[in-house]
Tab-separated table of C-alpha atoms and ligand atoms in Angstrom:
chain	number	residue	atom	x	y	z
A	1	UNK	CA	0.000	0.000	0.000
A	2	UNK	CA	3.011	2.333	0.123
A	3	UNK	CA	2.731	3.671	-3.433
A	4	UNK	CA	-0.792	5.135	-3.295
A	5	UNK	CA	0.140	6.859	-0.055
A	6	UNK	CA	3.113	8.593	-1.641
A	7	UNK	CA	0.902	9.702	-4.509
A	8	UNK	CA	-1.686	11.033	-2.098
A	9	UNK	CA	0.915	13.074	-0.292
A	10	UNK	CA	1.697	14.860	-3.524
A	11	UNK	CA	-1.877	15.484	-4.655
A	12	UNK	CA	-2.929	16.616	-1.198
A	13	UNK	CA	-0.039	19.014	-0.589
A	14	UNK	CA	-1.408	22.435	0.388
A	15	UNK	CA	1.785	24.043	1.593
A	16	UNK	CA	2.117	26.241	-1.505
A	17	UNK	CA	-1.397	27.734	-1.255
A	18	UNK	CA	-2.240	31.168	0.087
A	19	UNK	CA	-3.633	31.227	3.628
A	20	UNK	CA	-7.184	32.548	3.257
A	21	UNK	CA	-8.505	32.300	6.801
A	22	UNK	CA	-6.637	31.799	10.048
A	23	UNK	CA	-7.063	32.059	13.769
A	24	UNK	CA	-4.250	32.816	16.211
A	25	UNK	CA	-4.348	31.954	19.905
A	26	UNK	CA	-8.141	31.996	19.958
A	27	UNK	CA	-9.751	31.298	23.326
A	28	UNK	CA	-13.394	31.235	24.404
A	29	UNK	CA	-14.469	31.187	28.014
A	30	UNK	CA	-18.044	30.834	29.210
A	31	UNK	CA	-19.454	31.613	32.626
A	32	UNK	CA	-21.781	28.843	33.696
A	33	UNK	CA	-23.478	29.087	37.103
A	34	UNK	CA	-20.695	31.265	38.502
A	35	UNK	CA	-17.774	29.157	37.262
A	36	UNK	CA	-15.757	29.663	34.112
A	37	UNK	CA	-15.189	26.992	31.511
A	38	UNK	CA	-12.719	27.261	28.653
A	39	UNK	CA	-14.520	25.846	25.603
A	40	UNK	CA	-11.737	26.767	23.150
A	41	UNK	CA	-8.228	27.070	24.557
A	42	UNK	CA	-5.517	28.937	22.643
A	43	UNK	CA	-6.268	27.491	19.200
A	44	UNK	CA	-4.274	28.531	16.126
A	45	UNK	CA	-5.222	27.142	12.709
A	46	UNK	CA	-4.640	28.073	9.083
A	47	UNK	CA	-6.956	27.442	6.159
A	48	UNK	CA	-5.139	27.488	2.808
A	49	UNK	CA	-7.134	28.465	-0.272
A	50	UNK	CA	-8.816	25.588	-2.136
A	51	UNK	CA	-8.271	22.992	0.547
A	52	UNK	CA	-10.294	21.034	3.062
A	53	UNK	CA	-9.347	21.217	6.713
A	54	UNK	CA	-11.195	18.871	9.042
A	55	UNK	CA	-11.546	19.588	12.746
A	56	UNK	CA	-12.242	16.369	14.617
A	57	UNK	CA	-13.050	15.781	18.263
A	58	UNK	CA	-15.594	14.215	20.532
A	59	UNK	CA	-18.720	15.950	21.781
A	60	UNK	CA	-17.952	19.044	23.863
A	61	UNK	CA	-14.383	19.432	22.596
A	62	UNK	CA	-15.122	22.964	21.351
A	63	UNK	CA	-15.545	22.435	17.612
A	64	UNK	CA	-18.799	24.364	17.187
A	65	UNK	CA	-17.628	27.141	19.493
A	66	UNK	CA	-14.536	27.528	17.318
A	67	UNK	CA	-16.736	27.535	14.196
A	68	UNK	CA	-19.039	30.210	15.650
A	69	UNK	CA	-16.073	32.427	16.410
A	70	UNK	CA	-14.598	31.940	12.927
A	71	UNK	CA	-17.989	32.818	11.482
A	72	UNK	CA	-18.059	35.864	13.727
A	73	UNK	CA	-21.361	34.771	15.232
A	74	UNK	CA	-19.752	34.773	18.687
A	75	UNK	CA	-17.032	37.100	20.031
A	76	UNK	CA	-13.652	35.659	21.013
A	77	UNK	CA	-12.482	35.989	24.624
A	78	UNK	CA	-8.984	36.533	23.240
A	79	UNK	CA	-7.048	35.892	20.062
A	80	UNK	CA	-7.212	37.039	16.448
A	81	UNK	CA	-9.096	35.934	13.325
A	82	UNK	CA	-7.646	36.936	9.980
A	83	UNK	CA	-9.257	36.741	6.526
A	84	UNK	CA	-7.262	37.593	3.389
A	85	UNK	CA	-4.587	39.095	5.619
A	86	UNK	CA	-7.059	41.476	7.341
A	87	UNK	CA	-7.868	41.282	11.039
A	88	UNK	CA	-11.616	40.536	11.133
A	89	UNK	CA	-11.830	39.708	14.862
A	90	UNK	CA	-13.831	42.830	15.692
A	91	UNK	CA	-15.352	43.628	12.311
A	92	UNK	CA	-18.757	45.369	12.464
A	93	UNK	CA	-21.520	46.716	10.220
A	94	UNK	CA	-21.088	46.521	6.465
A	95	UNK	CA	-17.628	44.961	6.815
A	96	UNK	CA	-19.113	42.086	8.778
A	97	UNK	CA	-21.968	41.665	6.288
A	98	UNK	CA	-19.411	41.465	3.491
A	99	UNK	CA	-17.482	38.851	5.511
A	100	UNK	CA	-20.680	36.808	5.850
A	101	UNK	CA	-21.071	36.593	2.085
A	102	UNK	CA	-17.512	35.272	1.744
A	103	UNK	CA	-17.691	32.836	4.646
A	104	UNK	CA	-20.851	30.718	4.496
A	105	UNK	CA	-21.947	27.871	6.756
A	106	UNK	CA	-23.966	24.676	6.633
A	107	UNK	CA	-25.072	23.045	9.878
A	108	UNK	CA	-26.068	19.642	11.141
A	109	UNK	CA	-29.804	19.530	10.669
A	110	UNK	CA	-30.963	20.847	7.321
A	111	UNK	CA	-34.593	20.304	8.339
A	112	UNK	CA	-34.202	22.932	11.062
A	113	UNK	CA	-32.990	25.463	8.480
A	114	UNK	CA	-36.143	25.099	6.399
A	115	UNK	CA	-39.507	26.689	7.002
A	116	UNK	CA	-41.737	23.670	6.360
A	117	UNK	CA	-44.405	25.845	4.663
A	118	UNK	CA	-42.027	27.100	1.965
A	119	UNK	CA	-41.019	25.221	-1.131
A	120	UNK	CA	-37.326	24.925	-1.940
A	121	UNK	CA	-37.846	27.497	-4.709
A	122	UNK	CA	-39.289	30.094	-2.365
A	123	UNK	CA	-36.587	29.389	0.238
A	124	UNK	CA	-33.803	30.000	-2.289
A	125	UNK	CA	-35.487	33.074	-3.823
A	126	UNK	CA	-36.002	34.603	-0.376
A	127	UNK	CA	-32.299	34.095	0.423
A	128	UNK	CA	-31.370	35.878	-2.793
A	129	UNK	CA	-33.830	38.721	-2.121
A	130	UNK	CA	-32.344	39.199	1.369
A	131	UNK	CA	-28.894	39.383	-0.207
A	132	UNK	CA	-30.300	42.014	-2.620
A	133	UNK	CA	-29.543	39.937	-5.696
A	134	UNK	CA	-31.756	41.170	-8.573
A	135	UNK	CA	-34.747	38.981	-9.459
A	136	UNK	CA	-33.742	38.633	-13.099
A	137	UNK	CA	-30.476	36.986	-12.029
A	138	UNK	CA	-32.110	34.687	-9.486
A	139	UNK	CA	-33.246	31.790	-11.672
A	140	UNK	CA	-29.918	31.396	-13.449
A	141	UNK	CA	-28.000	31.564	-10.167
A	142	UNK	CA	-30.296	28.997	-8.536
A	143	UNK	CA	-29.896	26.650	-11.473
A	144	UNK	CA	-26.113	27.076	-11.463
A	145	UNK	CA	-25.776	26.398	-7.724
A	146	UNK	CA	-28.179	23.439	-7.714
A	147	UNK	CA	-25.995	22.060	-10.498
A	148	UNK	CA	-22.933	22.137	-8.225
A	149	UNK	CA	-24.710	19.795	-5.804
A	150	UNK	CA	-26.075	17.615	-8.581
A	151	UNK	CA	-29.724	18.671	-8.376
A	152	UNK	CA	-31.963	19.927	-11.165
A	153	UNK	CA	-34.419	22.810	-10.618
A	154	UNK	CA	-37.316	20.830	-12.093
A	155	UNK	CA	-36.800	18.066	-9.538
A	156	UNK	CA	-36.646	20.130	-6.382
A	157	UNK	CA	-37.890	23.733	-6.651
A	158	UNK	CA	-41.590	22.866	-6.247
A	159	UNK	CA	-40.986	20.493	-3.328
A	160	UNK	CA	-41.548	21.049	0.378
A	161	UNK	CA	-38.790	20.027	2.836
A	162	UNK	CA	-40.534	16.818	3.955
A	163	UNK	CA	-40.827	15.663	0.326
A	164	UNK	CA	-37.051	15.294	-0.021
A	165	UNK	CA	-34.395	12.985	1.404
A	166	UNK	CA	-31.996	14.160	4.099
A	167	UNK	CA	-29.170	14.162	1.581
A	168	UNK	CA	-31.161	16.320	-0.842
A	169	UNK	CA	-32.045	18.775	1.932
A	170	UNK	CA	-28.400	19.026	2.938
A	171	UNK	CA	-27.318	19.537	-0.688
A	172	UNK	CA	-29.889	22.334	-1.018
A	173	UNK	CA	-28.351	23.998	2.032
A	174	UNK	CA	-24.943	23.750	0.347
A	175	UNK	CA	-26.453	25.234	-2.856
A	176	UNK	CA	-27.986	28.080	-0.847
A	177	UNK	CA	-24.587	28.828	0.705
A	178	UNK	CA	-22.930	28.753	-2.738
A	179	UNK	CA	-25.386	31.338	-4.133
A	180	UNK	CA	-23.484	33.972	-2.124
A	181	UNK	CA	-20.325	32.962	-4.019
A	182	UNK	CA	-18.353	32.351	-0.824
A	183	UNK	CA	-14.632	31.651	-0.631
A	184	UNK	CA	-15.033	29.593	2.535
A	185	UNK	CA	-17.676	27.001	3.383
A	186	UNK	CA	-17.877	25.959	6.980
A	187	UNK	CA	-19.689	22.658	7.472
A	188	UNK	CA	-20.442	21.835	11.124
A	189	UNK	CA	-21.520	18.175	11.387
A	190	UNK	CA	-23.234	18.739	8.031
A	191	UNK	CA	-23.207	15.022	7.222
A	192	UNK	CA	-23.827	13.613	10.712
A	193	UNK	CA	-27.538	13.029	10.311
A	194	UNK	CA	-27.279	11.306	6.954
A	195	UNK	CA	-27.169	7.585	6.376
A	196	UNK	CA	-23.967	6.134	4.921
A	197	UNK	CA	-24.846	6.401	1.209
A	198	UNK	CA	-26.160	9.965	1.401
A	199	UNK	CA	-23.188	10.949	3.524
A	200	UNK	CA	-20.678	9.782	0.924
A	201	UNK	CA	-22.717	11.638	-1.669
A	202	UNK	CA	-22.504	14.948	0.243
A	203	UNK	CA	-18.798	14.382	1.071
A	204	UNK	CA	-18.098	13.910	-2.624
A	205	UNK	CA	-19.997	17.115	-3.427
A	206	UNK	CA	-17.807	19.030	-0.949
A	207	UNK	CA	-14.692	17.445	-2.412
A	208	UNK	CA	-15.684	18.464	-5.947
A	209	UNK	CA	-16.447	22.038	-4.851
A	210	UNK	CA	-12.907	22.379	-3.587
A	211	UNK	CA	-11.535	21.237	-6.928
A	212	UNK	CA	-14.060	22.921	-9.260
A	213	UNK	CA	-14.668	26.249	-7.484
A	214	UNK	CA	-11.466	26.494	-5.444
A	215	UNK	CA	-13.533	26.590	-2.284
A	216	UNK	CA	-11.871	26.414	1.121
A	217	UNK	CA	-13.826	23.992	3.302
A	218	UNK	CA	-13.758	23.739	7.084
A	219	UNK	CA	-15.281	20.368	7.819
A	220	UNK	CA	-16.225	19.803	11.450
A	221	UNK	CA	-17.018	16.286	12.582
A	222	UNK	CA	-16.754	13.873	15.508
A	223	UNK	CA	-15.968	11.117	12.960
A	224	UNK	CA	-12.277	10.781	12.106
A	225	UNK	CA	-13.197	8.395	9.275
A	226	UNK	CA	-15.156	11.113	7.435
A	227	UNK	CA	-12.461	13.664	8.216
A	228	UNK	CA	-9.739	11.537	6.667
A	229	UNK	CA	-11.880	10.579	3.685
A	230	UNK	CA	-12.411	14.202	2.709
A	231	UNK	CA	-9.712	16.439	4.143
A	232	UNK	CA	-6.261	17.534	3.017
A	233	UNK	CA	-5.338	18.412	6.568
A	234	UNK	CA	-6.776	17.310	9.886
A	235	UNK	CA	-6.721	19.002	13.293
A	236	UNK	CA	-7.813	16.993	16.318
A	237	UNK	CA	-9.390	18.812	19.287
A	238	UNK	CA	-9.613	17.512	22.813
A	239	UNK	CA	-11.093	19.589	25.643
A	240	UNK	CA	-10.761	22.852	23.752
A	241	UNK	CA	-7.170	22.332	22.621
A	242	UNK	CA	-5.713	21.204	19.307
A	243	UNK	CA	-3.748	18.082	20.291
A	244	UNK	CA	-2.821	16.932	16.785
A	245	UNK	CA	-2.486	18.545	13.378
A	246	UNK	CA	-1.012	17.515	10.070
A	247	UNK	CA	-1.742	16.285	6.603
A	248	UNK	CA	-4.315	13.508	6.529
A	249	UNK	CA	-1.542	10.997	5.865
A	250	UNK	CA	0.528	12.207	8.801
A	251	UNK	CA	-2.445	11.942	11.118
A	252	UNK	CA	-3.414	8.465	9.911
A	253	UNK	CA	0.025	6.925	9.596
A	254	UNK	CA	2.023	8.765	12.273
A	255	UNK	CA	-0.383	10.107	14.915
A	256	UNK	CA	1.386	11.964	17.717
A	257	UNK	CA	-1.341	12.162	20.365
A	258	UNK	CA	-2.775	9.226	22.317
A	259	UNK	CA	-6.202	10.721	21.797
A	260	UNK	CA	-5.792	10.547	18.007
A	261	UNK	CA	-4.660	6.924	18.271
A	262	UNK	CA	-7.808	6.122	20.246
A	263	UNK	CA	-10.021	7.774	17.617
A	264	UNK	CA	-8.191	5.893	14.841
A	265	UNK	CA	-8.574	2.559	16.625
A	266	UNK	CA	-12.341	2.784	16.009
A	267	UNK	CA	-11.862	2.860	12.199
A	268	UNK	CA	-9.405	0.055	11.384
A	269	UNK	CA	-10.024	0.081	7.610
A	270	UNK	CA	-9.243	3.792	7.230
A	271	UNK	CA	-5.825	3.378	5.619
A	272	UNK	CA	-7.345	1.725	2.587
A	273	UNK	CA	-10.114	4.279	2.056
A	274	UNK	CA	-8.220	7.494	1.391
A	275	UNK	CA	-9.712	9.724	-1.235
A	276	UNK	CA	-7.369	11.182	-3.781
A	277	UNK	CA	-7.148	14.988	-3.731
B	301	LIG	N1	-23.304	29.377	24.912
B	301	LIG	C1	-22.650	28.571	25.784
B	301	LIG	N2	-22.678	28.838	27.099
B	301	LIG	C2	-21.998	28.049	27.975
B	301	LIG	N3	-21.282	26.962	27.626
B	301	LIG	C3	-21.230	26.646	26.311
B	301	LIG	C4	-21.914	27.423	25.328
B	301	LIG	N4	-21.672	26.871	24.113
B	301	LIG	C5	-20.892	25.796	24.328
B	301	LIG	N5	-20.619	25.658	25.652
B	301	LIG	C6	-19.764	24.620	26.267
B	301	LIG	O1	-18.516	24.660	25.596
B	301	LIG	C7	-18.000	23.354	25.407
B	301	LIG	C8	-17.749	23.106	23.931
B	301	LIG	O2	-19.003	23.053	23.252
B	301	LIG	P1	-19.119	22.903	21.678
B	301	LIG	O3	-20.554	23.021	21.314
B	301	LIG	O4	-18.179	23.854	21.044
B	301	LIG	O5	-18.596	21.414	21.465
B	301	LIG	P2	-18.594	20.509	20.145
B	301	LIG	O6	-17.207	19.995	20.008
B	301	LIG	O7	-19.179	21.251	19.005
B	301	LIG	O8	-19.548	19.304	20.573
B	301	LIG	P3	-20.573	18.427	19.648
B	301	LIG	O9	-19.722	17.419	18.933
B	301	LIG	O10	-21.463	17.780	20.670
B	301	LIG	O11	-21.295	19.350	18.732
B	301	LIG	C9	-19.011	22.403	26.037
B	301	LIG	O12	-18.586	22.122	27.345
B	301	LIG	C10	-20.280	23.212	26.045
B	301	LIG	O13	-21.116	22.810	27.091
B	302	LIG	MG1	-20.865	20.939	17.779
């Protein structure tokens, strides 16, 4: 098996790409019932352009808190977030709105993101209207972005959320995010609620978006198997700290942290299932 690994290391190399998004020494503390907990503890990560970085860790390790801070939905306690070389940690007003078009997110439960009384077509058109995208551009943009996730307007626009599969709903959420023409797509447990076949389908869509649109993807998951299937680089979080980071191959074949080794022990067939970049 040594040859395919070497090949993977070449195709997955991201060291020559520009760093699009990064966080430096980011910490988040919460006060809960008078005591302080550190949900994210001094985390520094870099997201090169057109690459997939997976953040893996068990429940409560701080993944979503980190994602909310990167998305600027939650203030940092300390540390810095940088996008295209600009400090965006304390961005406000129109600057922040601009940031939110460039950094889009997809979350765990696509059903919760839908209003069950709206068809997919009205959901997508409303998103475009809110973003002040002219009506005469809407249909073409919707068709283009549904195409990226392998859906056709005729199949889905007239449907209500409950008339589609979980995988279709999640792909529509990805399409909605893409309509803003983001540079970064942050997916927080976006495939967790899907069964195995639909999950692979959505993972492959994310993989293709990286290659076809040059999208930078932050893929958050508790499942190291999915992380290694999709990502160029993997960071492992335990109790708010990054305890392991490296290329997917480094993490699989030469894990440094005991915690990573424990996560890997649950997926013994991982080494044979690497996806080529
Ligand atoms: N708004 C909040 N107020 C207080 N504590 C919080 C808040 N949000 C998260 N926490 C705590 O911070 C820690 C990290 O939570 P977080 O949601 O980031 O974990 P996670 O890695 O995303 O977990 P999961 O895999 O279950 O989604 C947990 O101990 C959680 O209880
Ligand atoms: Mg979470």
